[in-house]
Every structure is written in C-alpha cells, then in structure tokens.
Tab-separated table of C-alpha atoms in Angstrom:
chain	number	residue	atom	x	y	z
A	1	UNK	CA	10.138	-13.336	-12.452
A	2	UNK	CA	9.302	-14.192	-8.941
A	3	UNK	CA	10.485	-15.762	-5.529
A	4	UNK	CA	13.989	-17.211	-5.580
A	5	UNK	CA	14.854	-18.383	-8.482
A	6	UNK	CA	11.819	-18.864	-10.324
A	7	UNK	CA	11.778	-22.660	-11.236
A	8	UNK	CA	13.506	-23.746	-7.952
A	9	UNK	CA	10.266	-21.765	-5.934
A	10	UNK	CA	7.782	-23.362	-8.180
A	11	UNK	CA	9.377	-26.681	-7.611
A	12	UNK	CA	8.793	-26.354	-4.230
A	13	UNK	CA	4.762	-26.192	-3.887
A	14	UNK	CA	5.275	-24.526	-0.731
A	15	UNK	CA	1.889	-25.475	-0.241
A	16	UNK	CA	0.353	-28.900	-0.296
A	17	UNK	CA	-2.830	-28.002	-2.324
A	18	UNK	CA	-0.949	-26.404	-4.474
A	19	UNK	CA	0.406	-29.605	-5.662
A	20	UNK	CA	-2.734	-31.625	-6.572
A	21	UNK	CA	-6.196	-28.660	-6.010
A	22	UNK	CA	-9.004	-30.969	-6.542
A	23	UNK	CA	-11.441	-29.310	-4.711
A	24	UNK	CA	-13.040	-25.708	-4.125
A	25	UNK	CA	-12.078	-26.572	-0.328
A	26	UNK	CA	-8.217	-27.233	-1.514
A	27	UNK	CA	-8.547	-23.753	-3.112
A	28	UNK	CA	-10.008	-21.898	-0.357
A	29	UNK	CA	-7.204	-22.845	1.374
A	30	UNK	CA	-4.497	-21.391	-0.465
A	31	UNK	CA	-6.481	-18.216	-0.181
A	32	UNK	CA	-6.478	-18.494	3.985
A	33	UNK	CA	-3.106	-18.365	3.774
A	34	UNK	CA	-2.707	-15.150	6.248
A	35	UNK	CA	0.984	-15.266	6.579
A	36	UNK	CA	1.382	-14.757	2.682
A	37	UNK	CA	-1.533	-12.170	2.172
A	38	UNK	CA	-2.067	-10.449	5.220
A	39	UNK	CA	1.152	-10.524	7.648
A	40	UNK	CA	4.351	-8.929	6.737
A	41	UNK	CA	2.688	-8.779	3.194
A	42	UNK	CA	3.744	-5.242	1.479
A	43	UNK	CA	6.666	-4.140	-0.421
A	44	UNK	CA	8.260	-1.780	2.391
A	45	UNK	CA	11.098	-0.285	0.712
A	46	UNK	CA	8.933	2.943	-0.110
A	47	UNK	CA	7.877	3.945	2.965
A	48	UNK	CA	11.882	3.275	4.587
A	49	UNK	CA	12.563	6.037	1.383
A	50	UNK	CA	9.574	8.231	2.210
A	51	UNK	CA	10.433	11.482	4.494
A	52	UNK	CA	7.474	10.702	7.492
A	53	UNK	CA	10.112	10.231	9.734
A	54	UNK	CA	14.299	10.492	10.861
A	55	UNK	CA	16.967	8.354	11.991
A	56	UNK	CA	20.118	9.198	13.225
A	57	UNK	CA	23.533	8.059	12.304
A	58	UNK	CA	24.080	5.753	15.240
A	59	UNK	CA	21.314	4.166	14.900
A	60	UNK	CA	21.342	3.982	11.047
A	61	UNK	CA	24.592	2.297	11.557
A	62	UNK	CA	23.326	-0.422	13.687
A	63	UNK	CA	20.605	-1.050	10.902
A	64	UNK	CA	20.423	-4.953	10.281
A	65	UNK	CA	20.704	-5.303	6.710
A	66	UNK	CA	22.449	-3.020	3.765
A	67	UNK	CA	19.067	-2.996	1.944
A	68	UNK	CA	17.543	-0.806	4.923
A	69	UNK	CA	20.523	1.506	5.127
A	70	UNK	CA	20.982	1.948	1.814
A	71	UNK	CA	17.184	2.469	1.004
A	72	UNK	CA	17.214	4.849	3.823
A	73	UNK	CA	19.167	7.410	1.738
A	74	UNK	CA	18.135	6.432	-2.036
A	75	UNK	CA	21.327	4.966	-2.819
A	76	UNK	CA	22.150	3.746	-6.071
A	77	UNK	CA	22.674	0.411	-5.214
A	78	UNK	CA	20.412	-0.937	-2.345
A	79	UNK	CA	21.634	-4.663	-2.314
A	80	UNK	CA	25.376	-4.740	-2.217
A	81	UNK	CA	25.531	-8.258	-3.498
A	82	UNK	CA	22.506	-9.531	-1.823
A	83	UNK	CA	20.543	-11.417	-4.421
A	84	UNK	CA	17.056	-11.516	-3.461
A	85	UNK	CA	14.015	-9.279	-2.091
A	86	UNK	CA	11.277	-9.884	-0.081
A	87	UNK	CA	9.468	-6.866	-1.257
A	88	UNK	CA	9.729	-8.225	-4.778
A	89	UNK	CA	9.337	-12.145	-3.887
A	90	UNK	CA	6.702	-12.116	-1.500
A	91	UNK	CA	4.323	-9.979	-4.245
A	92	UNK	CA	4.913	-12.512	-7.006
A	93	UNK	CA	4.499	-15.172	-4.406
A	94	UNK	CA	0.847	-13.816	-3.824
A	95	UNK	CA	0.305	-13.274	-7.594
A	96	UNK	CA	1.264	-17.498	-8.213
A	97	UNK	CA	-1.213	-18.627	-5.629
A	98	UNK	CA	-3.931	-16.382	-7.462
A	99	UNK	CA	-2.875	-17.996	-10.521
A	100	UNK	CA	-2.850	-21.115	-9.533
A	101	UNK	CA	-6.260	-21.248	-7.976
A	102	UNK	CA	-7.239	-19.324	-11.618
A	103	UNK	CA	-5.582	-22.157	-13.473
A	104	UNK	CA	-7.350	-25.071	-11.648
A	105	UNK	CA	-11.137	-23.641	-11.045
A	106	UNK	CA	-12.024	-24.520	-14.829
A	107	UNK	CA	-11.202	-28.097	-13.670
A	108	UNK	CA	-12.781	-28.519	-10.669
A	109	UNK	CA	-16.477	-29.835	-10.211
A	110	UNK	CA	-19.033	-27.911	-7.858
A	111	UNK	CA	-22.748	-27.959	-7.536
A	112	UNK	CA	-25.234	-25.041	-7.875
A	113	UNK	CA	-25.323	-25.024	-4.139
A	114	UNK	CA	-21.295	-24.067	-4.298
A	115	UNK	CA	-21.630	-20.922	-7.378
A	116	UNK	CA	-21.536	-18.131	-4.465
A	117	UNK	CA	-18.371	-20.127	-3.338
A	118	UNK	CA	-16.541	-20.782	-6.595
A	119	UNK	CA	-17.246	-16.608	-7.313
A	120	UNK	CA	-15.848	-15.736	-4.279
A	121	UNK	CA	-12.594	-17.691	-4.437
A	122	UNK	CA	-12.354	-17.059	-8.522
A	123	UNK	CA	-12.978	-13.299	-7.075
A	124	UNK	CA	-10.323	-13.424	-4.399
A	125	UNK	CA	-7.641	-14.436	-6.867
A	126	UNK	CA	-8.639	-11.732	-9.174
A	127	UNK	CA	-8.423	-9.056	-6.252
A	128	UNK	CA	-5.173	-10.765	-5.046
A	129	UNK	CA	-3.157	-10.788	-7.929
A	130	UNK	CA	-3.868	-7.172	-8.819
A	131	UNK	CA	-3.249	-5.667	-5.108
A	132	UNK	CA	0.254	-7.364	-5.169
A	133	UNK	CA	1.014	-6.065	-8.982
A	134	UNK	CA	-0.003	-3.207	-8.063
A	135	UNK	CA	1.750	-3.233	-5.036
A	136	UNK	CA	4.718	-4.007	-7.552
A	137	UNK	CA	5.021	-1.192	-9.680
A	138	UNK	CA	4.577	1.244	-6.968
A	139	UNK	CA	8.184	0.160	-5.543
A	140	UNK	CA	9.683	-1.335	-8.908
A	141	UNK	CA	8.911	0.865	-11.639
A	142	UNK	CA	8.325	4.755	-12.156
A	143	UNK	CA	4.978	6.717	-12.031
A	144	UNK	CA	2.526	6.054	-14.701
A	145	UNK	CA	0.648	9.316	-15.905
A	146	UNK	CA	-2.104	8.530	-18.353
A	147	UNK	CA	-2.613	11.854	-19.187
A	148	UNK	CA	0.912	12.115	-20.898
A	149	UNK	CA	0.931	8.538	-22.154
A	150	UNK	CA	4.462	8.504	-20.493
A	151	UNK	CA	5.007	4.532	-20.583
A	152	UNK	CA	8.110	3.147	-19.080
A	153	UNK	CA	9.030	0.041	-18.163
A	154	UNK	CA	7.229	-1.883	-15.837
A	155	UNK	CA	7.196	-5.149	-14.396
A	156	UNK	CA	6.497	-8.689	-15.755
A	157	UNK	CA	2.661	-9.556	-15.658
A	158	UNK	CA	1.704	-13.080	-14.866
A	159	UNK	CA	-1.250	-14.621	-15.674
A	160	UNK	CA	-1.005	-18.621	-15.721
A	161	UNK	CA	1.437	-20.470	-12.986
A	162	UNK	CA	3.414	-22.245	-15.346
A	163	UNK	CA	6.905	-21.985	-14.581
A	164	UNK	CA	8.005	-22.047	-18.105
A	165	UNK	CA	6.549	-18.635	-19.154
A	166	UNK	CA	9.404	-16.416	-19.858
A	167	UNK	CA	9.479	-13.421	-17.555
A	168	UNK	CA	9.349	-10.291	-19.675
A	169	UNK	CA	8.871	-6.512	-18.482
A	170	UNK	CA	5.629	-5.044	-19.497
A	171	UNK	CA	5.343	-1.285	-19.769
A	172	UNK	CA	3.984	0.573	-17.013
A	173	UNK	CA	0.661	1.503	-18.833
A	174	UNK	CA	0.128	-2.248	-19.563
A	175	UNK	CA	0.740	-3.038	-16.191
A	176	UNK	CA	-1.930	-0.832	-14.912
A	177	UNK	CA	-4.316	-1.886	-17.525
A	178	UNK	CA	-3.774	-5.491	-16.047
A	179	UNK	CA	-4.155	-4.540	-12.276
A	180	UNK	CA	-7.546	-2.724	-13.052
A	181	UNK	CA	-8.968	-5.455	-15.215
A	182	UNK	CA	-8.082	-7.831	-12.360
A	183	UNK	CA	-9.489	-5.915	-9.598
A	184	UNK	CA	-13.123	-4.972	-11.889
A	185	UNK	CA	-13.260	-8.805	-12.164
A	186	UNK	CA	-13.440	-9.558	-8.824
A	187	UNK	CA	-16.003	-6.794	-8.090
A	188	UNK	CA	-19.412	-8.746	-9.349
A	189	UNK	CA	-17.846	-12.339	-8.282
A	190	UNK	CA	-16.957	-11.220	-4.256
A	191	UNK	CA	-19.493	-10.834	-1.439
A	192	UNK	CA	-20.320	-7.013	-0.352
A	193	UNK	CA	-18.944	-7.453	3.040
A	194	UNK	CA	-16.161	-10.331	4.404
A	195	UNK	CA	-16.224	-12.324	7.236
A	196	UNK	CA	-13.101	-11.044	8.184
A	197	UNK	CA	-11.404	-8.167	7.291
A	198	UNK	CA	-8.329	-10.694	5.841
A	199	UNK	CA	-10.831	-11.573	3.668
A	200	UNK	CA	-11.785	-9.638	-0.151
A	201	UNK	CA	-14.608	-7.901	-0.686
A	202	UNK	CA	-16.761	-6.127	-2.674
A	203	UNK	CA	-16.509	-3.215	-0.462
A	204	UNK	CA	-12.572	-3.640	-0.562
A	205	UNK	CA	-12.548	-3.965	-4.523
A	206	UNK	CA	-13.973	-0.504	-4.525
A	207	UNK	CA	-11.519	1.042	-1.936
A	208	UNK	CA	-8.198	-0.440	-3.989
A	209	UNK	CA	-9.841	0.446	-7.495
A	210	UNK	CA	-10.139	4.034	-5.690
A	211	UNK	CA	-6.493	4.162	-4.170
A	212	UNK	CA	-5.281	2.999	-7.806
A	213	UNK	CA	-6.731	5.429	-9.963
A	214	UNK	CA	-5.185	8.285	-7.742
A	215	UNK	CA	-1.751	6.898	-7.733
A	216	UNK	CA	-2.398	7.306	-11.430
A	217	UNK	CA	-3.954	10.597	-11.281
A	218	UNK	CA	-7.643	9.476	-12.869
A	219	UNK	CA	-9.482	11.575	-10.539
A	220	UNK	CA	-12.837	11.490	-12.008
A	221	UNK	CA	-12.153	7.311	-11.712
A	222	UNK	CA	-10.762	7.699	-7.759
A	223	UNK	CA	-14.044	9.557	-6.942
A	224	UNK	CA	-16.247	7.388	-8.677
A	225	UNK	CA	-15.071	4.126	-6.901
A	226	UNK	CA	-14.466	5.511	-3.763
A	227	UNK	CA	-17.936	7.128	-3.646
A	228	UNK	CA	-19.232	3.515	-4.429
A	229	UNK	CA	-17.146	2.454	-1.555
A	230	UNK	CA	-18.325	4.421	0.737
A	231	UNK	CA	-21.827	4.276	-0.247
A	232	UNK	CA	-21.884	0.742	0.869
A	233	UNK	CA	-20.396	1.798	4.030
A	234	UNK	CA	-18.996	4.381	6.382
A	235	UNK	CA	-17.770	3.436	9.341
A	236	UNK	CA	-14.939	5.095	11.476
A	237	UNK	CA	-13.752	5.190	15.173
A	238	UNK	CA	-14.073	7.643	17.299
A	239	UNK	CA	-10.181	8.072	18.325
A	240	UNK	CA	-11.443	9.246	21.889
A	241	UNK	CA	-12.418	5.696	22.875
A	242	UNK	CA	-9.157	3.991	22.032
A	243	UNK	CA	-6.395	3.108	24.687
A	244	UNK	CA	-3.523	2.208	22.422
A	245	UNK	CA	-0.834	0.009	23.130
A	246	UNK	CA	3.339	0.479	22.772
A	247	UNK	CA	2.683	-0.121	19.048
A	248	UNK	CA	-0.840	-0.824	17.436
A	249	UNK	CA	-3.740	1.620	18.147
A	250	UNK	CA	-6.158	-1.710	18.986
A	251	UNK	CA	-5.644	-5.452	19.425
A	252	UNK	CA	-9.353	-6.047	17.450
A	253	UNK	CA	-9.883	-4.723	14.333
A	254	UNK	CA	-11.313	-1.404	14.067
A	255	UNK	CA	-14.772	-0.696	12.139
A	256	UNK	CA	-13.177	1.108	9.650
A	257	UNK	CA	-10.978	-1.558	8.283
A	258	UNK	CA	-12.061	-2.576	5.137
A	259	UNK	CA	-9.107	-4.883	3.730
A	260	UNK	CA	-6.366	-5.904	6.658
A	261	UNK	CA	-2.703	-6.073	5.491
A	262	UNK	CA	0.699	-5.113	7.078
A	263	UNK	CA	4.168	-3.850	5.664
A	264	UNK	CA	7.296	-6.335	5.143
A	265	UNK	CA	8.953	-6.605	8.760
A	266	UNK	CA	11.837	-4.382	7.919
A	267	UNK	CA	13.067	-2.878	11.349
A	268	UNK	CA	12.579	0.854	9.657
A	269	UNK	CA	10.173	2.430	10.031
A	270	UNK	CA	8.564	0.115	12.307
A	271	UNK	CA	11.129	0.469	15.374
A	272	UNK	CA	9.976	2.957	17.915
A	273	UNK	CA	13.872	2.918	19.111
A	274	UNK	CA	15.200	3.953	15.524
A	275	UNK	CA	12.675	5.717	14.222
A	276	UNK	CA	11.438	9.413	15.202
A	277	UNK	CA	8.734	11.271	13.487
A	278	UNK	CA	9.938	14.113	11.297
A	279	UNK	CA	9.235	17.295	13.788
A	280	UNK	CA	7.815	19.493	10.908
A	281	UNK	CA	4.780	17.282	10.414
A	282	UNK	CA	4.340	16.596	14.319
A	283	UNK	CA	4.111	20.268	14.374
A	284	UNK	CA	0.984	20.258	11.859
A	285	UNK	CA	-1.126	18.603	14.971
A	286	UNK	CA	-3.649	20.867	16.264
A	287	UNK	CA	-3.561	21.092	20.210
A	288	UNK	CA	-7.023	19.300	20.489
A	289	UNK	CA	-5.875	16.974	17.277
A	290	UNK	CA	-6.056	13.809	19.897
A	291	UNK	CA	-3.645	11.922	16.959
A	292	UNK	CA	-1.053	13.677	18.916
A	293	UNK	CA	-1.470	11.155	21.641
A	294	UNK	CA	-2.884	8.304	20.188
A	295	UNK	CA	-1.023	7.153	17.016
A	296	UNK	CA	1.858	9.641	18.254
A	297	UNK	CA	3.663	9.631	21.631
A	298	UNK	CA	6.916	11.206	23.139
A	299	UNK	CA	9.926	8.518	23.864
A	300	UNK	CA	13.426	9.196	24.498
A	301	UNK	CA	13.100	13.055	24.086
A	302	UNK	CA	11.488	12.020	20.700
A	303	UNK	CA	7.869	11.982	18.715
A	304	UNK	CA	7.215	7.995	17.814
A	305	UNK	CA	4.682	5.880	15.854
A	306	UNK	CA	1.799	3.619	17.455
A	307	UNK	CA	-1.042	4.370	15.482
A	308	UNK	CA	-0.762	1.191	13.005
A	309	UNK	CA	-4.030	-0.569	12.254
A	310	UNK	CA	-2.354	-3.589	12.562
A	311	UNK	CA	-3.949	-5.970	15.665
A	312	UNK	CA	-0.588	-7.768	16.539
A	313	UNK	CA	2.386	-6.070	15.643
A	314	UNK	CA	3.786	-4.405	12.027
A	315	UNK	CA	3.182	-1.477	10.394
A	316	UNK	CA	-0.888	-1.707	8.503
A	317	UNK	CA	-0.881	-0.962	4.975
A	318	UNK	CA	-4.748	-2.472	4.440
A	319	UNK	CA	-7.237	-0.363	2.981
A	320	UNK	CA	-9.445	1.408	5.342
A	321	UNK	CA	-12.632	3.898	5.354
A	322	UNK	CA	-10.323	7.087	6.725
A	323	UNK	CA	-8.099	6.830	3.506
A	324	UNK	CA	-11.389	6.653	1.430
A	325	UNK	CA	-12.737	9.218	2.654
A	326	UNK	CA	-9.496	11.298	1.954
A	327	UNK	CA	-9.642	10.149	-2.000
A	328	UNK	CA	-13.225	11.110	-1.784
A	329	UNK	CA	-12.507	14.605	-0.519
A	330	UNK	CA	-9.449	15.158	-2.185
A	331	UNK	CA	-10.549	13.928	-5.673
A	332	UNK	CA	-14.110	16.105	-5.371
A	333	UNK	CA	-12.076	18.924	-4.758
A	334	UNK	CA	-10.055	18.526	-7.921
A	335	UNK	CA	-12.673	18.312	-9.653
A	336	UNK	CA	-14.615	21.472	-8.097
A	337	UNK	CA	-17.182	19.615	-5.911
A	338	UNK	CA	-16.065	21.530	-2.878
A	339	UNK	CA	-19.175	20.870	-1.072
A	340	UNK	CA	-18.628	16.913	-0.962
A	341	UNK	CA	-15.034	17.530	-0.238
A	342	UNK	CA	-15.462	19.489	2.899
A	343	UNK	CA	-18.410	17.180	4.325
A	344	UNK	CA	-15.609	14.200	3.997
A	345	UNK	CA	-12.705	15.563	5.783
A	346	UNK	CA	-14.890	16.849	8.295
A	347	UNK	CA	-16.959	13.650	9.030
A	348	UNK	CA	-13.451	12.347	8.986
A	349	UNK	CA	-11.815	14.792	11.464
A	350	UNK	CA	-14.731	14.995	13.868
A	351	UNK	CA	-13.373	11.967	15.275
A	352	UNK	CA	-10.133	12.633	15.572
A	353	UNK	CA	-9.996	15.659	17.937
A	354	UNK	CA	-10.756	15.517	21.695
A	355	UNK	CA	-14.740	15.555	22.256
A	356	UNK	CA	-16.482	18.712	21.762
A	357	UNK	CA	-13.347	20.651	20.504
A	358	UNK	CA	-13.800	20.408	16.664
A	359	UNK	CA	-14.192	23.202	14.604
A	360	UNK	CA	-15.262	22.283	10.979
A	361	UNK	CA	-13.054	23.557	7.923
A	362	UNK	CA	-14.809	25.782	6.338
A	363	UNK	CA	-12.238	26.800	3.273
A	364	UNK	CA	-14.183	28.367	0.085
A	365	UNK	CA	-10.984	28.615	-2.227
A	366	UNK	CA	-10.135	25.258	-3.951
A	367	UNK	CA	-6.560	25.461	-4.023
A	368	UNK	CA	-6.459	26.001	-0.187
A	369	UNK	CA	-8.969	23.187	0.339
A	370	UNK	CA	-6.697	21.326	-1.834
A	371	UNK	CA	-3.370	21.513	0.099
A	372	UNK	CA	-5.303	21.335	3.437
A	373	UNK	CA	-6.888	17.774	2.465
A	374	UNK	CA	-3.528	16.707	1.770
A	375	UNK	CA	-2.015	17.863	4.875
A	376	UNK	CA	-4.528	16.040	6.172
A	377	UNK	CA	-3.888	12.925	4.215
A	378	UNK	CA	-0.211	13.167	5.385
A	379	UNK	CA	-1.552	13.112	9.101
A	380	UNK	CA	-4.129	10.561	8.883
A	381	UNK	CA	-2.406	8.074	6.987
A	382	UNK	CA	1.236	8.341	8.389
A	383	UNK	CA	3.186	5.318	8.312
A	384	UNK	CA	0.868	3.171	6.069
A	385	UNK	CA	3.200	2.959	3.256
A	386	UNK	CA	0.854	5.487	0.894
A	387	UNK	CA	3.248	8.495	1.247
A	388	UNK	CA	6.092	6.898	-1.304
A	389	UNK	CA	2.710	6.810	-3.883
A	390	UNK	CA	1.961	9.690	-2.671
A	391	UNK	CA	5.474	11.470	-3.304
A	392	UNK	CA	5.420	9.944	-6.966
A	393	UNK	CA	2.303	11.343	-8.121
A	394	UNK	CA	2.440	14.714	-6.601
A	395	UNK	CA	5.788	15.468	-8.049
A	396	UNK	CA	4.194	15.253	-11.171
A	397	UNK	CA	1.941	18.297	-10.342
A	398	UNK	CA	4.258	21.461	-10.461
A	399	UNK	CA	3.001	22.983	-7.219
A	400	UNK	CA	3.703	19.647	-5.239
A	401	UNK	CA	6.807	18.815	-6.187
A	402	UNK	CA	9.423	18.235	-3.185
A	403	UNK	CA	12.979	17.298	-2.825
A	404	UNK	CA	13.785	15.124	0.084
A	405	UNK	CA	16.738	15.584	1.941
A	406	UNK	CA	18.761	13.884	4.492
A	407	UNK	CA	22.031	13.865	6.778
A	408	UNK	CA	24.218	10.957	7.510
A	409	UNK	CA	27.589	11.066	9.243
A	410	UNK	CA	27.509	14.572	8.187
A	411	UNK	CA	27.171	13.842	4.520
A	412	UNK	CA	23.647	15.168	2.842
A	413	UNK	CA	21.726	13.242	0.433
A	414	UNK	CA	19.026	14.450	-1.510
A	415	UNK	CA	16.197	12.792	-4.234
A	416	UNK	CA	15.084	15.209	-6.515
A	417	UNK	CA	11.263	15.208	-8.083
A	418	UNK	CA	10.796	12.572	-10.429
A	419	UNK	CA	14.380	10.939	-9.825
A	420	UNK	CA	14.827	7.943	-11.603
A	421	UNK	CA	15.022	6.370	-7.821
A	422	UNK	CA	11.941	6.414	-7.579
A	423	UNK	CA	12.285	3.345	-9.163
A	424	UNK	CA	13.666	0.429	-6.489
A	425	UNK	CA	16.217	-1.800	-8.601
A	426	UNK	CA	14.750	-4.849	-9.329
A	427	UNK	CA	17.171	-7.593	-7.150
A	428	UNK	CA	20.179	-9.143	-9.025
A	429	UNK	CA	18.710	-12.606	-8.928
A	430	UNK	CA	15.861	-12.388	-11.078
A	431	UNK	CA	17.885	-9.951	-13.241
A	432	UNK	CA	20.141	-12.973	-13.614
A	433	UNK	CA	17.572	-15.257	-14.303
A	434	UNK	CA	15.328	-13.530	-16.404
A	435	UNK	CA	17.787	-11.274	-18.441
A	436	UNK	CA	15.234	-8.546	-18.318
A	437	UNK	CA	16.425	-4.799	-17.762
A	438	UNK	CA	17.630	-3.324	-14.735
A	439	UNK	CA	15.871	-0.013	-13.473
A	440	UNK	CA	18.287	3.159	-14.086
A	441	UNK	CA	19.506	4.771	-10.887
C-alpha cells in the first residue's frame, strides 16, 4: 500500500512512539510531526501538470527528475523505472500515523480531566486520515461525479495500522464515502480553533468538507460547509499591508490561514527560475489589483510567483479563508443566491486592490457571475495545488471543458478534457507488491 515496501516501512517504526504508545502524550507526539503532516506534505503532481505556468525547453531539460519532466508533458509513463513516489508514499505514511493513533487510543487509560485532550487526538487522527486520502484520490484516481454515479477505481482504503491487511483498490465512490465519514467524525471532537495553524480544528474540518464537496460537485453541501466555516470566523489579510519576500508573502502565519500545509518539494512549480506564470492568466489581473505586485513579480523578463502563504519556503496548499469565501461565492451562484455570491467575492477583493481603488462587482446574470467567480478563483488561488482539481471537476461541465497544450522541443503535447491522464499512475513498487490494477493512461 504505502511508503516504500509496506512491510519494510511498517517494520521501521519511523517514530519511537509508534512502537509502544502508552499515554495520550505519546500519541500527541505523533500528531506534532510537522515535517510529516505540514511541511512538503501534499501531493504536487497535479500542480506540475496544471496550466498556471510554463517552462521553457532548456529549463525543462535541466529538471532533476524524470517524474517532473514527464508529468509536465502528461506522459504515459512518468516514472521511467523509478519505483517509488513521494506523492504517494508520504500521504500513506500520514494515514499510517493516523491509524496507529486510532488503533491505540482505546487501549490508553486517561482521566476525566483529559477528555478534551483525548477527543482532540482522536479528532485530529480522523481529520488527517481524511485529508491525506482526499489528496491521494485527487492525484491517483479519476474524478467522481455523484450525480452520474460513475464509480471508477479509487485508492486502497486503510483503516488499520496492521501490516498484514491486504491493499485492494476501492471504488472512488467508496473512497469519498470514507473520506467524508472521517472528516465529519472529526468535527465534534476537535476544538473550535487551533493553538497554531499547523493543527486541525473544527474550523479547518468545515473548510476541508467544503473543499471535498466542491471537488465532487455537491454544491449544496459545499455551500453548507463553507457557510459553517465562515460563520465561525472570517478573517482576511489586507494585501496592502504585506511586504513579500522572494518566495513567500509573509514570514508569519496570515490571519486567514485556517490550516497550514505545503506541497511536496518538486523543483516545479515552485522554482522562480524555471517557471513563468502563464501570460494570459497574468493579463486577467486589473491594473489596481495589488496581487500583480504582491504575489507576482517580474524576474528575468518573465512573470514569476512569490505569493505562497508558507511561512518559510514551499508552495502553500492548506486551507484558508479566501478559498472558502470563493467556494461559498461559487456555490451560492450555482444555487441561485446571487446576493450572497456578490457579497462574498466583493468582501475578498476589497482586500486585494490598492487602497481606495476597488469598484464592487455588480453582475446580475447568473452565468456571467459564475464565470467571473471562477476567474477570481484562478487569480486568488494560483499555485496552491488546487487548479488540478478544478480542471478535473469543471471538465465534467460542458461550458468549462478545457484542452491543455504545451510545447517542448518543438513537439506539442495536449491533455484533453476527461483524459485518463487526469489520474497519475500508481508507483511501480506498489503494483509489484500488491498486484493491484494500474491506472490506464
């Protein structure tokens, strides 16, 4: 199933507390592993394959791994003999940690005064298992549309840390049922807000449920969860107050950061040398839109990205208020609540324009407003690893289908809507160990 050869990984016990967790403190130590759960922790293959940036032929040839070169051009074989993939392994390692916690919790004695600590640990484990599983299905399975009940192969569901459990691919429908079950189970166990943004919370659980529901085009639920999240707290950062560095917007957590994570550390799309922001996308930013100079900037005659919410380096992939506002705005439009949609998108944009220059959007036509909000989603959430999921879900709607195109070495590569290459191949070693079916490409 996960991380290297499964039996090898499970035998390693990557943290001493995994061997014999005996107290709530032992289990909390596992949750405190920010290098596993927060830093370079989310699959980035979809970000490599998205169309938010371009890489020149000379820069493409210098990329350090075949996986990056091949993912960029949507090759059938992205690994070229490499048996493992961090994008697969790390997420399943997170699931293993979560399962270890859930397996040991019933065996641990605790006092009445420790009930909130117990609940927080249990809720965090459910949240983290659901988060990792969701990230995996966005990368290694085709999109799921509950309205058509098309149920292709998903990923193995692991609900135990037992190494003897056989890894079998579930259906994508079963995956989402389990993911939603896990995250919903976390809601009443977690504290309302975290003591730091690297920890799960009820606020984050509602945000994650909104993101998941949007991905499967359950717009009523996505609106409901986004609304619950934002009613708990709606905090936005005025971009006029930020002094961005070379790679990030701030060295401190932004107040709109609900749950902090970053993408796996591939060279692209995080490299300011290799990656040039798509010129057509850049042209969509209005002259007074301060994001043109805060999250983007000119370097070596090209537009580059530096707008990560990461506090150190890396591309932010976590949950933030701006994303959830845009989810509520989009879903409000889709269900006919244009008043709420306009309120949300304008609330966001007034913090993204130079002080005193923003003119509120006032579109009354539902289809035009939806198009505008989807555009604002592209501009606001650039390079967060979200575009791949948007391409997948919007390709299921006729007006938004999109063919992607790239040229390397005078060869044009295309990715058609709903192409089977929207599911990346499972790592070779995983197929070899388990005998599970590989994705068609």
